[in-house]
Amino acid sequence: MFYRLKFVIKGNDHLDNPPLNLQNGWNMVSFPGPIQLTSNTFLLRCSNMQVGCKAISRYINGNFDTVYYVDNTHFGNEFKIDKTSGYFVLNKGEQKIMQL
């Protein structure tokens, strides 16, 4: 005997570009929206918005790739940010909520 069931799951509306709540220290973040960023452009946007982001890291193929931003200079190999991965962001400033 088989029964046909219908499920409906309701939730909140999807935000294309949700804000990032960055605490002081290391933060685990993702970028689900249709945004095109690289590690360097993300850190530059943080700087322009007065957010104290100093590094962004990703874990890929058993290694961490990290880009640091110190005194308006990037250190490390720039990488593309994609919406299917998570990243660690180091905020050396106060807690900030930023909209990209």
mmCIF file of N, CA and C in Angstrom:
data_model
loop_
_atom_site.group_PDB
_atom_site.id
_atom_site.type_symbol
_atom_site.label_atom_id
_atom_site.label_comp_id
_atom_site.label_asym_id
_atom_site.label_seq_id
_atom_site.Cartn_x
_atom_site.Cartn_y
_atom_site.Cartn_z
ATOM 1 N N MET A 1 0.846 -1.165 0.000
ATOM 2 C CA MET A 1 0.000 0.000 0.000
ATOM 3 C C MET A 1 0.900 1.239 0.000
ATOM 4 N N PHE A 2 0.629 2.166 -0.905
ATOM 5 C CA PHE A 2 1.401 3.394 -1.028
ATOM 6 C C PHE A 2 0.488 4.592 -0.808
ATOM 7 N N TYR A 3 1.041 5.592 -0.141
ATOM 8 C CA TYR A 3 0.309 6.840 0.075
ATOM 9 C C TYR A 3 1.080 7.968 -0.591
ATOM 10 N N ARG A 4 0.377 8.827 -1.208
ATOM 11 C CA ARG A 4 0.998 10.007 -1.801
ATOM 12 C C ARG A 4 0.856 11.141 -0.795
ATOM 13 N N LEU A 5 1.994 11.691 -0.380
ATOM 14 C CA LEU A 5 2.005 12.773 0.599
ATOM 15 C C LEU A 5 2.494 14.054 -0.059
ATOM 16 N N LYS A 6 1.980 15.150 0.436
ATOM 17 C CA LYS A 6 2.413 16.454 -0.054
ATOM 18 C C LYS A 6 2.920 17.253 1.140
ATOM 19 N N PHE A 7 4.151 17.748 1.037
ATOM 20 C CA PHE A 7 4.737 18.555 2.096
ATOM 21 C C PHE A 7 4.915 19.981 1.595
ATOM 22 N N VAL A 8 4.647 20.919 2.466
ATOM 23 C CA VAL A 8 4.885 22.326 2.170
ATOM 24 C C VAL A 8 5.753 22.870 3.291
ATOM 25 N N ILE A 9 6.882 23.409 2.927
ATOM 26 C CA ILE A 9 7.781 24.009 3.912
ATOM 27 C C ILE A 9 7.795 25.503 3.655
ATOM 28 N N LYS A 10 7.437 26.256 4.675
ATOM 29 C CA LYS A 10 7.406 27.710 4.547
ATOM 30 C C LYS A 10 8.545 28.310 5.358
ATOM 31 N N GLY A 11 9.085 29.384 4.863
ATOM 32 C CA GLY A 11 10.161 30.064 5.564
ATOM 33 C C GLY A 11 10.183 31.530 5.198
ATOM 34 N N ASN A 12 11.252 32.171 5.541
ATOM 35 C CA ASN A 12 11.414 33.587 5.231
ATOM 36 C C ASN A 12 11.826 33.762 3.775
ATOM 37 N N ASP A 13 11.590 34.952 3.261
ATOM 38 C CA ASP A 13 12.029 35.267 1.909
ATOM 39 C C ASP A 13 13.552 35.213 1.831
ATOM 40 N N HIS A 14 14.048 34.785 0.707
ATOM 41 C CA HIS A 14 15.487 34.719 0.468
ATOM 42 C C HIS A 14 16.017 36.118 0.164
ATOM 43 N N LEU A 15 17.105 36.471 0.802
ATOM 44 C CA LEU A 15 17.756 37.753 0.525
ATOM 45 C C LEU A 15 18.893 37.521 -0.461
ATOM 46 N N ASP A 16 18.906 38.270 -1.541
ATOM 47 C CA ASP A 16 19.978 38.117 -2.523
ATOM 48 C C ASP A 16 21.333 38.542 -1.971
ATOM 49 N N ASN A 17 21.331 39.522 -1.107
ATOM 50 C CA ASN A 17 22.580 40.048 -0.581
ATOM 51 C C ASN A 17 22.413 40.349 0.910
ATOM 52 N N PRO A 18 22.404 39.311 1.755
ATOM 53 C CA PRO A 18 22.196 39.550 3.182
ATOM 54 C C PRO A 18 23.390 40.278 3.803
ATOM 55 N N PRO A 19 23.156 41.048 4.860
ATOM 56 C CA PRO A 19 24.257 41.760 5.510
ATOM 57 C C PRO A 19 25.182 40.795 6.246
ATOM 58 N N LEU A 20 26.437 41.188 6.403
ATOM 59 C CA LEU A 20 27.409 40.420 7.170
ATOM 60 C C LEU A 20 27.559 41.065 8.538
ATOM 61 N N ASN A 21 27.421 40.267 9.584
ATOM 62 C CA ASN A 21 27.625 40.734 10.945
ATOM 63 C C ASN A 21 29.013 40.267 11.369
ATOM 64 N N LEU A 22 29.971 41.170 11.370
ATOM 65 C CA LEU A 22 31.353 40.818 11.667
ATOM 66 C C LEU A 22 31.713 41.219 13.089
ATOM 67 N N GLN A 23 31.979 40.226 13.917
ATOM 68 C CA GLN A 23 32.426 40.444 15.291
ATOM 69 C C GLN A 23 33.937 40.696 15.282
ATOM 70 N N ASN A 24 34.462 41.214 16.379
ATOM 71 C CA ASN A 24 35.899 41.353 16.522
ATOM 72 C C ASN A 24 36.507 39.953 16.591
ATOM 73 N N GLY A 25 37.548 39.707 15.801
ATOM 74 C CA GLY A 25 38.186 38.389 15.757
ATOM 75 C C GLY A 25 37.853 37.670 14.461
ATOM 76 N N TRP A 26 38.006 36.354 14.477
ATOM 77 C CA TRP A 26 37.747 35.543 13.283
ATOM 78 C C TRP A 26 36.269 35.253 13.152
ATOM 79 N N ASN A 27 35.727 35.398 11.954
ATOM 80 C CA ASN A 27 34.317 35.165 11.649
ATOM 81 C C ASN A 27 34.224 34.177 10.498
ATOM 82 N N MET A 28 33.293 33.222 10.597
ATOM 83 C CA MET A 28 33.021 32.307 9.484
ATOM 84 C C MET A 28 31.871 32.904 8.694
ATOM 85 N N VAL A 29 32.072 33.164 7.412
ATOM 86 C CA VAL A 29 31.052 33.820 6.594
ATOM 87 C C VAL A 29 30.890 33.093 5.260
ATOM 88 N N SER A 30 29.768 33.372 4.613
ATOM 89 C CA SER A 30 29.559 32.927 3.235
ATOM 90 C C SER A 30 28.920 34.081 2.480
ATOM 91 N N PHE A 31 28.948 33.998 1.189
ATOM 92 C CA PHE A 31 28.433 35.049 0.322
ATOM 93 C C PHE A 31 27.425 34.430 -0.641
ATOM 94 N N PRO A 32 26.170 34.246 -0.206
ATOM 95 C CA PRO A 32 25.200 33.517 -1.026
ATOM 96 C C PRO A 32 24.612 34.307 -2.184
ATOM 97 N N GLY A 33 24.747 35.593 -2.163
ATOM 98 C CA GLY A 33 24.110 36.415 -3.189
ATOM 99 C C GLY A 33 24.846 36.386 -4.514
ATOM 100 N N PRO A 34 24.258 37.012 -5.506
ATOM 101 C CA PRO A 34 24.877 37.060 -6.834
ATOM 102 C C PRO A 34 25.939 38.155 -6.913
ATOM 103 N N ILE A 35 26.889 38.079 -6.025
ATOM 104 C CA ILE A 35 27.914 39.108 -5.917
ATOM 105 C C ILE A 35 29.212 38.576 -6.521
ATOM 106 N N GLN A 36 29.943 39.398 -7.222
ATOM 107 C CA GLN A 36 31.218 38.976 -7.791
ATOM 108 C C GLN A 36 32.334 39.678 -7.043
ATOM 109 N N LEU A 37 33.041 38.893 -6.228
ATOM 110 C CA LEU A 37 34.114 39.429 -5.405
ATOM 111 C C LEU A 37 35.356 38.565 -5.530
ATOM 112 N N THR A 38 36.482 39.180 -5.241
ATOM 113 C CA THR A 38 37.712 38.439 -5.006
ATOM 114 C C THR A 38 38.135 38.754 -3.574
ATOM 115 N N SER A 39 39.120 38.042 -3.094
ATOM 116 C CA SER A 39 39.623 38.308 -1.746
ATOM 117 C C SER A 39 40.073 39.765 -1.622
ATOM 118 N N ASN A 40 40.753 40.265 -2.638
ATOM 119 C CA ASN A 40 41.259 41.639 -2.592
ATOM 120 C C ASN A 40 40.139 42.673 -2.627
ATOM 121 N N THR A 41 39.135 42.471 -3.495
ATOM 122 C CA THR A 41 38.050 43.455 -3.569
ATOM 123 C C THR A 41 37.210 43.439 -2.299
ATOM 124 N N PHE A 42 37.044 42.269 -1.675
ATOM 125 C CA PHE A 42 36.308 42.214 -0.414
ATOM 126 C C PHE A 42 37.031 43.020 0.663
ATOM 127 N N LEU A 43 38.335 42.802 0.812
ATOM 128 C CA LEU A 43 39.091 43.532 1.834
ATOM 129 C C LEU A 43 39.117 45.034 1.550
ATOM 130 N N LEU A 44 39.166 45.404 0.288
ATOM 131 C CA LEU A 44 39.130 46.823 -0.077
ATOM 132 C C LEU A 44 37.776 47.439 0.270
ATOM 133 N N ARG A 45 36.687 46.706 0.015
ATOM 134 C CA ARG A 45 35.353 47.208 0.390
ATOM 135 C C ARG A 45 35.242 47.375 1.900
ATOM 136 N N CYS A 46 35.773 46.424 2.648
ATOM 137 C CA CYS A 46 35.776 46.556 4.112
ATOM 138 C C CYS A 46 36.477 47.841 4.527
ATOM 139 N N SER A 47 37.631 48.088 3.946
ATOM 140 C CA SER A 47 38.397 49.284 4.278
ATOM 141 C C SER A 47 37.618 50.547 3.938
ATOM 142 N N ASN A 48 36.984 50.565 2.768
ATOM 143 C CA ASN A 48 36.205 51.735 2.354
ATOM 144 C C ASN A 48 34.990 51.972 3.243
ATOM 145 N N MET A 49 34.470 50.912 3.878
ATOM 146 C CA MET A 49 33.301 51.028 4.760
ATOM 147 C C MET A 49 33.707 51.182 6.226
ATOM 148 N N GLN A 50 34.987 51.408 6.474
ATOM 149 C CA GLN A 50 35.493 51.596 7.836
ATOM 150 C C GLN A 50 35.319 50.347 8.706
ATOM 151 N N VAL A 51 35.381 49.172 8.090
ATOM 152 C CA VAL A 51 35.343 47.902 8.820
ATOM 153 C C VAL A 51 36.780 47.407 8.909
ATOM 154 N N GLY A 52 37.175 46.913 10.064
ATOM 155 C CA GLY A 52 38.574 46.543 10.305
ATOM 156 C C GLY A 52 38.982 45.168 9.818
ATOM 157 N N CYS A 53 38.520 44.751 8.641
ATOM 158 C CA CYS A 53 38.906 43.444 8.089
ATOM 159 C C CYS A 53 40.379 43.475 7.693
ATOM 160 N N LYS A 54 41.135 42.539 8.216
ATOM 161 C CA LYS A 54 42.565 42.491 7.921
ATOM 162 C C LYS A 54 42.979 41.250 7.154
ATOM 163 N N ALA A 55 42.098 40.222 7.088
ATOM 164 C CA ALA A 55 42.457 39.000 6.366
ATOM 165 C C ALA A 55 41.197 38.238 5.983
ATOM 166 N N ILE A 56 41.301 37.471 4.905
ATOM 167 C CA ILE A 56 40.255 36.538 4.509
ATOM 168 C C ILE A 56 40.956 35.244 4.101
ATOM 169 N N SER A 57 40.407 34.117 4.569
ATOM 170 C CA SER A 57 41.009 32.810 4.302
ATOM 171 C C SER A 57 39.975 31.845 3.765
ATOM 172 N N ARG A 58 40.455 30.908 2.962
ATOM 173 C CA ARG A 58 39.618 29.802 2.508
ATOM 174 C C ARG A 58 40.425 28.520 2.663
ATOM 175 N N TYR A 59 39.719 27.404 2.786
ATOM 176 C CA TYR A 59 40.357 26.095 2.883
ATOM 177 C C TYR A 59 40.081 25.353 1.593
ATOM 178 N N ILE A 60 41.122 24.999 0.880
ATOM 179 C CA ILE A 60 40.948 24.324 -0.406
ATOM 180 C C ILE A 60 42.097 23.334 -0.624
ATOM 181 N N ASN A 61 41.741 22.140 -1.043
ATOM 182 C CA ASN A 61 42.723 21.088 -1.341
ATOM 183 C C ASN A 61 43.705 20.844 -0.193
ATOM 184 N N GLY A 62 43.190 20.860 1.037
ATOM 185 C CA GLY A 62 44.019 20.559 2.200
ATOM 186 C C GLY A 62 44.885 21.694 2.703
ATOM 187 N N ASN A 63 44.715 22.886 2.164
ATOM 188 C CA ASN A 63 45.522 24.037 2.576
ATOM 189 C C ASN A 63 44.650 25.268 2.765
ATOM 190 N N PHE A 64 45.145 26.189 3.580
ATOM 191 C CA PHE A 64 44.493 27.484 3.727
ATOM 192 C C PHE A 64 45.158 28.487 2.796
ATOM 193 N N ASP A 65 44.348 29.222 2.046
ATOM 194 C CA ASP A 65 44.806 30.387 1.285
ATOM 195 C C ASP A 65 44.366 31.606 2.079
ATOM 196 N N THR A 66 45.280 32.498 2.361
ATOM 197 C CA THR A 66 44.949 33.696 3.129
ATOM 198 C C THR A 66 45.498 34.921 2.419
ATOM 199 N N VAL A 67 44.680 35.957 2.381
ATOM 200 C CA VAL A 67 45.124 37.255 1.878
ATOM 201 C C VAL A 67 45.003 38.242 3.032
ATOM 202 N N TYR A 68 46.086 38.964 3.306
ATOM 203 C CA TYR A 68 46.117 39.981 4.352
ATOM 204 C C TYR A 68 46.059 41.361 3.703
ATOM 205 N N TYR A 69 45.468 42.312 4.428
ATOM 206 C CA TYR A 69 45.401 43.696 3.955
ATOM 207 C C TYR A 69 45.957 44.586 5.061
ATOM 208 N N VAL A 70 47.161 45.111 4.840
ATOM 209 C CA VAL A 70 47.847 45.916 5.851
ATOM 210 C C VAL A 70 48.391 47.175 5.182
ATOM 211 N N ASP A 71 48.090 48.324 5.760
ATOM 212 C CA ASP A 71 48.583 49.611 5.243
ATOM 213 C C ASP A 71 48.314 49.764 3.743
ATOM 214 N N ASN A 72 47.070 49.489 3.354
ATOM 215 C CA ASN A 72 46.615 49.628 1.964
ATOM 216 C C ASN A 72 47.358 48.729 0.971
ATOM 217 N N THR A 73 47.910 47.626 1.459
ATOM 218 C CA THR A 73 48.622 46.677 0.602
ATOM 219 C C THR A 73 48.103 45.268 0.857
ATOM 220 N N HIS A 74 47.875 44.517 -0.234
ATOM 221 C CA HIS A 74 47.443 43.124 -0.133
ATOM 222 C C HIS A 74 48.668 42.210 -0.110
ATOM 223 N N PHE A 75 48.636 41.211 0.771
ATOM 224 C CA PHE A 75 49.683 40.193 0.837
ATOM 225 C C PHE A 75 49.023 38.836 0.674
ATOM 226 N N GLY A 76 49.501 38.037 -0.256
ATOM 227 C CA GLY A 76 48.925 36.723 -0.522
ATOM 228 C C GLY A 76 48.387 36.659 -1.935
ATOM 229 N N ASN A 77 47.975 35.467 -2.333
ATOM 230 C CA ASN A 77 47.473 35.250 -3.687
ATOM 231 C C ASN A 77 45.973 35.484 -3.744
ATOM 232 N N GLU A 78 45.567 36.431 -4.576
ATOM 233 C CA GLU A 78 44.150 36.771 -4.731
ATOM 234 C C GLU A 78 43.372 35.550 -5.217
ATOM 235 N N PHE A 79 42.164 35.353 -4.661
ATOM 236 C CA PHE A 79 41.305 34.254 -5.105
ATOM 237 C C PHE A 79 39.880 34.744 -5.267
ATOM 238 N N LYS A 80 39.129 34.045 -6.132
ATOM 239 C CA LYS A 80 37.719 34.373 -6.344
ATOM 240 C C LYS A 80 36.892 33.864 -5.173
ATOM 241 N N ILE A 81 35.890 34.638 -4.797
ATOM 242 C CA ILE A 81 34.943 34.232 -3.760
ATOM 243 C C ILE A 81 33.716 33.677 -4.465
ATOM 244 N N ASP A 82 33.309 32.470 -4.063
ATOM 245 C CA ASP A 82 32.122 31.885 -4.688
ATOM 246 C C ASP A 82 31.045 31.636 -3.642
ATOM 247 N N LYS A 83 29.816 31.491 -4.114
ATOM 248 C CA LYS A 83 28.674 31.389 -3.202
ATOM 249 C C LYS A 83 28.479 30.000 -2.614
ATOM 250 N N THR A 84 29.317 29.031 -2.965
ATOM 251 C CA THR A 84 29.159 27.685 -2.423
ATOM 252 C C THR A 84 30.192 27.360 -1.350
ATOM 253 N N SER A 85 31.015 28.329 -0.980
ATOM 254 C CA SER A 85 32.084 28.085 -0.011
ATOM 255 C C SER A 85 31.941 28.985 1.208
ATOM 256 N N GLY A 86 32.638 28.611 2.262
ATOM 257 C CA GLY A 86 32.706 29.429 3.466
ATOM 258 C C GLY A 86 34.101 30.023 3.600
ATOM 259 N N TYR A 87 34.186 31.134 4.292
ATOM 260 C CA TYR A 87 35.453 31.849 4.432
ATOM 261 C C TYR A 87 35.616 32.322 5.870
ATOM 262 N N PHE A 88 36.869 32.443 6.300
ATOM 263 C CA PHE A 88 37.187 33.047 7.585
ATOM 264 C C PHE A 88 37.622 34.482 7.327
ATOM 265 N N VAL A 89 37.016 35.418 8.055
ATOM 266 C CA VAL A 89 37.362 36.835 7.919
ATOM 267 C C VAL A 89 37.844 37.337 9.276
ATOM 268 N N LEU A 90 39.019 37.949 9.296
ATOM 269 C CA LEU A 90 39.573 38.516 10.524
ATOM 270 C C LEU A 90 39.214 39.990 10.604
ATOM 271 N N ASN A 91 38.416 40.342 11.617
ATOM 272 C CA ASN A 91 38.045 41.732 11.875
ATOM 273 C C ASN A 91 38.817 42.193 13.104
ATOM 274 N N LYS A 92 39.699 43.143 12.924
ATOM 275 C CA LYS A 92 40.485 43.685 14.038
ATOM 276 C C LYS A 92 39.813 44.895 14.678
ATOM 277 N N GLY A 93 38.682 45.306 14.136
ATOM 278 C CA GLY A 93 37.973 46.462 14.672
ATOM 279 C C GLY A 93 36.785 46.047 15.523
ATOM 280 N N GLU A 94 35.883 46.996 15.718
ATOM 281 C CA GLU A 94 34.666 46.742 16.484
ATOM 282 C C GLU A 94 33.682 45.945 15.644
ATOM 283 N N GLN A 95 32.652 45.423 16.322
ATOM 284 C CA GLN A 95 31.599 44.707 15.605
ATOM 285 C C GLN A 95 30.954 45.644 14.591
ATOM 286 N N LYS A 96 30.760 45.157 13.387
ATOM 287 C CA LYS A 96 30.125 45.950 12.329
ATOM 288 C C LYS A 96 29.184 45.065 11.535
ATOM 289 N N ILE A 97 28.118 45.671 11.067
ATOM 290 C CA ILE A 97 27.228 45.010 10.119
ATOM 291 C C ILE A 97 27.436 45.722 8.797
ATOM 292 N N MET A 98 27.843 44.963 7.796
ATOM 293 C CA MET A 98 28.123 45.583 6.505
ATOM 294 C C MET A 98 27.271 44.973 5.407
ATOM 295 N N GLN A 99 26.844 45.822 4.508
ATOM 296 C CA GLN A 99 26.065 45.413 3.341
ATOM 297 C C GLN A 99 26.967 45.564 2.124
ATOM 298 N N LEU A 100 27.201 44.471 1.424
ATOM 299 C CA LEU A 100 28.112 44.532 0.265
ATOM 300 C C LEU A 100 27.431 45.052 -0.946
#
